[in-house]
CSV table of C-alpha atoms in Angstrom, one decimal:
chain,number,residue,atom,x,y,z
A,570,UNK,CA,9.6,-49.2,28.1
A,571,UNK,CA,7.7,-46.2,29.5
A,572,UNK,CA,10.3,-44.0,29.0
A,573,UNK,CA,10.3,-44.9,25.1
A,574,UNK,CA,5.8,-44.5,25.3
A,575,UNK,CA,6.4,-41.1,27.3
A,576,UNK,CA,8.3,-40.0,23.9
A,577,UNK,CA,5.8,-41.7,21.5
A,578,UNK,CA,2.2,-40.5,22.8
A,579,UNK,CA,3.4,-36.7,21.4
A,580,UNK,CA,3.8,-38.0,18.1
A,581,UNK,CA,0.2,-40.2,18.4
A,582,UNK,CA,-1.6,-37.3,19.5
A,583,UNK,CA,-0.2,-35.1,16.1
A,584,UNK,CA,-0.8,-38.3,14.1
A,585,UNK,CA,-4.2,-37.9,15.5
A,586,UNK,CA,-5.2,-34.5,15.1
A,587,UNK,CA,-4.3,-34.8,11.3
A,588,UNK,CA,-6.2,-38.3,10.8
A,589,UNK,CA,-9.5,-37.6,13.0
A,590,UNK,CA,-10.6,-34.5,11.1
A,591,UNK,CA,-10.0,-35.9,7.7
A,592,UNK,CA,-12.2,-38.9,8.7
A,593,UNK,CA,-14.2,-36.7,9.6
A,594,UNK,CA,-14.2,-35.0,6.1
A,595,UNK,CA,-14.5,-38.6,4.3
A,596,UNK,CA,-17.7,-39.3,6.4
A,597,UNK,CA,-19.5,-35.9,5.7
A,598,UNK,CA,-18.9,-36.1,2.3
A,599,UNK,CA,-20.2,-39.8,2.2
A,600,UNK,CA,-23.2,-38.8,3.8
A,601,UNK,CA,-23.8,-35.8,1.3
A,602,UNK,CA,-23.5,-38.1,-1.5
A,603,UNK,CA,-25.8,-40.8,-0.4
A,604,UNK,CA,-28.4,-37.7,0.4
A,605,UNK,CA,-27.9,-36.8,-3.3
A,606,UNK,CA,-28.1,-40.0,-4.5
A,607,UNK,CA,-31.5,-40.8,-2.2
A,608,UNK,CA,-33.1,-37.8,-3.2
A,609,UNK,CA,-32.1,-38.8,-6.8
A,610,UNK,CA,-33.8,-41.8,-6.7
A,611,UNK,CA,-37.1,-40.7,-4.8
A,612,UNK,CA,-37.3,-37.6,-7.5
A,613,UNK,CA,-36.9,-40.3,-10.0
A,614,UNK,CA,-39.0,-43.2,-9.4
A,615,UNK,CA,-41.8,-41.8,-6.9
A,616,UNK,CA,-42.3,-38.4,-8.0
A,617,UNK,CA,-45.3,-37.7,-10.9
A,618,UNK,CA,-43.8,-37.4,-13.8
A,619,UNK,CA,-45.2,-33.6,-14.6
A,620,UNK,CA,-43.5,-32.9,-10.8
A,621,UNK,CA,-39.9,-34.4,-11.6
A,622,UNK,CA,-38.4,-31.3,-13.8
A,623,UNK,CA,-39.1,-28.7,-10.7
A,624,UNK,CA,-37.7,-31.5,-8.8
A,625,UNK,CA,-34.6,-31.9,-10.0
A,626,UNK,CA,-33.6,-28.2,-10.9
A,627,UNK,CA,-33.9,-27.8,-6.9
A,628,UNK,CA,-31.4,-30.6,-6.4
A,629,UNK,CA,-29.6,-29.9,-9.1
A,630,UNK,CA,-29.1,-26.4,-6.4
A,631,UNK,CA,-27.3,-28.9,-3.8
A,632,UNK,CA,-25.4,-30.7,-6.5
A,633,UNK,CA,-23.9,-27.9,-7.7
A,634,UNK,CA,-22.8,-26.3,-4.8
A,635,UNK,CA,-21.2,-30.0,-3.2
A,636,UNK,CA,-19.2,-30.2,-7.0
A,637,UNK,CA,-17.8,-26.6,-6.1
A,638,UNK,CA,-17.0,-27.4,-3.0
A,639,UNK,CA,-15.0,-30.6,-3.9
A,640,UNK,CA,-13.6,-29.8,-7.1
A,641,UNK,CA,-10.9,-32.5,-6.6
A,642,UNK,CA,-13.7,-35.2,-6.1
A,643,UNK,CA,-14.8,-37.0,-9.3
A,644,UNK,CA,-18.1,-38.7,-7.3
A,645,UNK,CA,-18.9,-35.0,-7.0
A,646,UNK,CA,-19.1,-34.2,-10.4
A,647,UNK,CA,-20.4,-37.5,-11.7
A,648,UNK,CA,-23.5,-36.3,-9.8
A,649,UNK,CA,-23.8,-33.2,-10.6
A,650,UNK,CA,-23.7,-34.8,-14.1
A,651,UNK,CA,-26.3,-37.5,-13.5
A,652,UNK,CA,-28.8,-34.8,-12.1
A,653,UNK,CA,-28.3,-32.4,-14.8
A,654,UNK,CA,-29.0,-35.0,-17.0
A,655,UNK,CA,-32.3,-36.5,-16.0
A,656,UNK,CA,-33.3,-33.2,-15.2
A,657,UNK,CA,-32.9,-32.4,-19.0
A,658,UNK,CA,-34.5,-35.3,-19.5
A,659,UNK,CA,-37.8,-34.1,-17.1
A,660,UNK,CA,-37.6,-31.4,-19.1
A,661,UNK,CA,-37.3,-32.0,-22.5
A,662,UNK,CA,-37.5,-29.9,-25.5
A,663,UNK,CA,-34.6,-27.4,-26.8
A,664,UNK,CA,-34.5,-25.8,-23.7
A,665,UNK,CA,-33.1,-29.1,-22.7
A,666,UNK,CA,-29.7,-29.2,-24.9
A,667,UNK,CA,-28.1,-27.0,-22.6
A,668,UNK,CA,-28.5,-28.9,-19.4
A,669,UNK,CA,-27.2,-31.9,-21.1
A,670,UNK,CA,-24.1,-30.1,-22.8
A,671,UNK,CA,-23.7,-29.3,-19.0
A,672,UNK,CA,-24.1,-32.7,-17.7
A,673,UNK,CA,-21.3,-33.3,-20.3
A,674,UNK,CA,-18.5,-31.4,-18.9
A,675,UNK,CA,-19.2,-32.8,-15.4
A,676,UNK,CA,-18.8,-36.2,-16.6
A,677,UNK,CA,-15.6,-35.6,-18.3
A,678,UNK,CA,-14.2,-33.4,-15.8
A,679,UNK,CA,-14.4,-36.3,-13.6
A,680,UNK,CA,-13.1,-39.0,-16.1
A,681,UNK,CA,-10.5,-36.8,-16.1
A,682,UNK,CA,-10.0,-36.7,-12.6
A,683,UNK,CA,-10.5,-40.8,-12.1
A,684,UNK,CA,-12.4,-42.3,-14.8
A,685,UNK,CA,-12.6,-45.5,-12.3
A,686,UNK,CA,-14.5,-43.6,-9.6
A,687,UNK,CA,-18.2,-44.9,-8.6
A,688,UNK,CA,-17.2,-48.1,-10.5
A,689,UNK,CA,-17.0,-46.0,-13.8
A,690,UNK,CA,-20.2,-43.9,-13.3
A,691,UNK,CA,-19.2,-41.0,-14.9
A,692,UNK,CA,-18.2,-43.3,-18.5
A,693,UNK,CA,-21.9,-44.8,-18.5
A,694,UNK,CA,-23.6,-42.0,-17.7
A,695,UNK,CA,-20.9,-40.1,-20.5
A,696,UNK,CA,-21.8,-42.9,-22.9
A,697,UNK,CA,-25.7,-42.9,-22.3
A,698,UNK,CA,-26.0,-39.0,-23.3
A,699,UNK,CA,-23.9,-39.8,-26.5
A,700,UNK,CA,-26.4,-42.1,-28.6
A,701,UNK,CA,-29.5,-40.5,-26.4
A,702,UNK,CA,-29.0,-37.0,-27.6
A,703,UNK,CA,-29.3,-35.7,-31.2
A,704,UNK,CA,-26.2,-35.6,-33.5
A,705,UNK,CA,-24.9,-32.6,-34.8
A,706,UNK,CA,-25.8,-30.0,-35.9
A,707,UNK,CA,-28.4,-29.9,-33.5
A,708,UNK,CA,-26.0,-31.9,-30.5
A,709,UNK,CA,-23.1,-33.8,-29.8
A,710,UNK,CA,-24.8,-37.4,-29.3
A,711,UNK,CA,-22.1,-39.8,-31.5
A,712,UNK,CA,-22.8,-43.7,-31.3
A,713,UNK,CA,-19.6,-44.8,-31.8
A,714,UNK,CA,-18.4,-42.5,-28.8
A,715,UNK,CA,-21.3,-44.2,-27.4
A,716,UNK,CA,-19.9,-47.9,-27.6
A,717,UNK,CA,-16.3,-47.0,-26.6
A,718,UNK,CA,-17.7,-45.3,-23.5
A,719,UNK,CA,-20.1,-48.0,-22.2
A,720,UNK,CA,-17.9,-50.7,-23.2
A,721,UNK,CA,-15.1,-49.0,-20.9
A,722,UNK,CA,-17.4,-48.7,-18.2
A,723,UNK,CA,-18.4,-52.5,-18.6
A,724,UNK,CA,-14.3,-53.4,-18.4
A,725,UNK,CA,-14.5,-51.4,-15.0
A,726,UNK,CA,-18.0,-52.9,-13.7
A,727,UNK,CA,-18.8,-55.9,-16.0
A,728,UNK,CA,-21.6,-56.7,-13.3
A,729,UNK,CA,-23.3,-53.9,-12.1
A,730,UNK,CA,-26.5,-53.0,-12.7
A,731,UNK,CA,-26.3,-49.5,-14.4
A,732,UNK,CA,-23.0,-50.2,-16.7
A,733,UNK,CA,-24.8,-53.4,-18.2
A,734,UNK,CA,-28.9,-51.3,-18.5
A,735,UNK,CA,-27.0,-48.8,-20.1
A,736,UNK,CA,-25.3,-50.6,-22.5
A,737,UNK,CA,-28.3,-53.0,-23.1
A,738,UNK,CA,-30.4,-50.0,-24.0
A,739,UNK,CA,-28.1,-48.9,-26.5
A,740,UNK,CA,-27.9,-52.2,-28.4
A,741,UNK,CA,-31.6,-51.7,-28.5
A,742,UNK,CA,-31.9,-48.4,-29.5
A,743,UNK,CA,-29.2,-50.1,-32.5
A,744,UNK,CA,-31.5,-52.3,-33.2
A,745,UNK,CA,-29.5,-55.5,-31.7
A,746,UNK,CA,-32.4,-57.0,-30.2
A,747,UNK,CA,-30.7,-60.4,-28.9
A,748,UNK,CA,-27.9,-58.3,-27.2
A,749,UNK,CA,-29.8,-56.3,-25.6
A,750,UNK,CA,-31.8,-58.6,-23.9
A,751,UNK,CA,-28.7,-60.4,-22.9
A,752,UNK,CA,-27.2,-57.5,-21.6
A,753,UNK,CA,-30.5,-56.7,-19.7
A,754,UNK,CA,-30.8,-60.1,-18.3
A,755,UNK,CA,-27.1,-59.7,-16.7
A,756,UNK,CA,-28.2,-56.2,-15.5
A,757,UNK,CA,-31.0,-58.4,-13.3
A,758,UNK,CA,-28.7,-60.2,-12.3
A,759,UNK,CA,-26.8,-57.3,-10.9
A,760,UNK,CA,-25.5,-57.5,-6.6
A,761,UNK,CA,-27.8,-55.4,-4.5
A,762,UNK,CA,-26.6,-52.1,-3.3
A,763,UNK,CA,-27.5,-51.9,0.4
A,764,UNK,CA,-27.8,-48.0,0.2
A,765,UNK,CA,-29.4,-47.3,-2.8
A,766,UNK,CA,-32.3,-50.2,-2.4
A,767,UNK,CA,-35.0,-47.8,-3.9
A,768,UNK,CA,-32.4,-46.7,-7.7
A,769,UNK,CA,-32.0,-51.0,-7.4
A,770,UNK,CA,-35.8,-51.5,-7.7
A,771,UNK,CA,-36.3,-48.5,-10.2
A,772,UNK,CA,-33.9,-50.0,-12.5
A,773,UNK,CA,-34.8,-53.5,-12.1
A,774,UNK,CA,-38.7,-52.1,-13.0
A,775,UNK,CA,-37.5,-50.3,-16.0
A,776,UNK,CA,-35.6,-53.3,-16.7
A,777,UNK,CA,-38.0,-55.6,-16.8
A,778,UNK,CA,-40.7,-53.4,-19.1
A,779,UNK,CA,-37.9,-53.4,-21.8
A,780,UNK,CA,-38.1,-57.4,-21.6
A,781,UNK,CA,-41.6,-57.3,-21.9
A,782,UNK,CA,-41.4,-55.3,-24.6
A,783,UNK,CA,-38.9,-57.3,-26.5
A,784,UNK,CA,-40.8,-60.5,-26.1
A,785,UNK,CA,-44.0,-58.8,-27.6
């Protein structure tokens, strides 16, 4: 028996020296995400509005630069996506068309890679710059790309909290008041996510001023 350990500890501690570091990759770029998404979040719901745009092209720095540095990870992009995004939104105007063309790359680049990844994130967000943004010839925004994105996402996450606020907000902005509100109701319904508590409650507020205003 020790004779047959003596012979197996060399191959634990190779085993090892491969596995420890690449946890210890997976944990650092855990952590980097849930910064981004934090930041995200605090940019998002607690900053003045007239202070967000400045906001977000500084994280929009550290997005970019954690993308490059994982090109193989679709969370990466998707986030890199999602801040390009809002920051275009912050920003608005023209000057805006180009972030969002850039958000739209990300978000396919990372469909691409795993359209499954962050329970679909990248098709919602994908889905939610198609019927927000103009058509063409002034953009690419398309509502029927629009549904067959955020009804995708929904197959992948049919109950969380983004996928279903998304795709109640664009059966408002089609004017299909009853499903939105049915759609927004689920969102409300949504599981907590332990990390993000601050995007839940942003979301669940927005959510809930759309209700009011479809009751009025």
């Amino acid at each position: 028996m020790t004779e047959r350990l003596s012979h197996l500890a060399p191959r634990l501690l190779l085993l090892a020296l491969i596995v420890l570091p690449w946890l210890a990759r997976a944990d650092a770029f855990d952590e980097e995400l849930l910064t981004i998404q934090q930041r995200w979040a605090e940019i998002q719901y607690q900053l003045a509005e007239d202070d967000r745009a400045d906001a977000f092209e500084a994280l929009r720095e550290h997005t970019r630069a954690f993308a490059e540095r994982h090109p193989r990870r679709a969370e990466a992009k998707i986030w890199d996506g999602i801040v390009l995004g809002t920051w275009a939104g912050a920003k608005g105007g023209l000057g805006a068309l180009s972030l969002v063309k850039q958000a739209r790359q990300d978000f396919q680049a990372a469909i691409a890679l795993d359209e499954r990844s962050l329970d679909g994130s990248a098709l919602t967000s994908l889905g939610s710059l198609y019927y927000q943004v103009p058509g063409w010839p002034i953009s690419f925004g398309d509502d029927d790309k629009a549904r067959e994105l955020l009804t995708r996402a929904l197959e992948i996450n049919p109950d969380g909290i983004d996928s279903n606020y998304f795709y109640a907000d664009f059966l408002l902005d089609q004017g299909d008041r009853a499903g939105a509100r049915r759609y927004f109701e689920k969102a409300l319904q949504a599981p907590a996510r332990p990390q993000r508590p601050l995007a839940d409650q942003g979301r669940r507020d927005e959510i809930s001023d759309k209700l009011k205003a479809l009751a009025s």
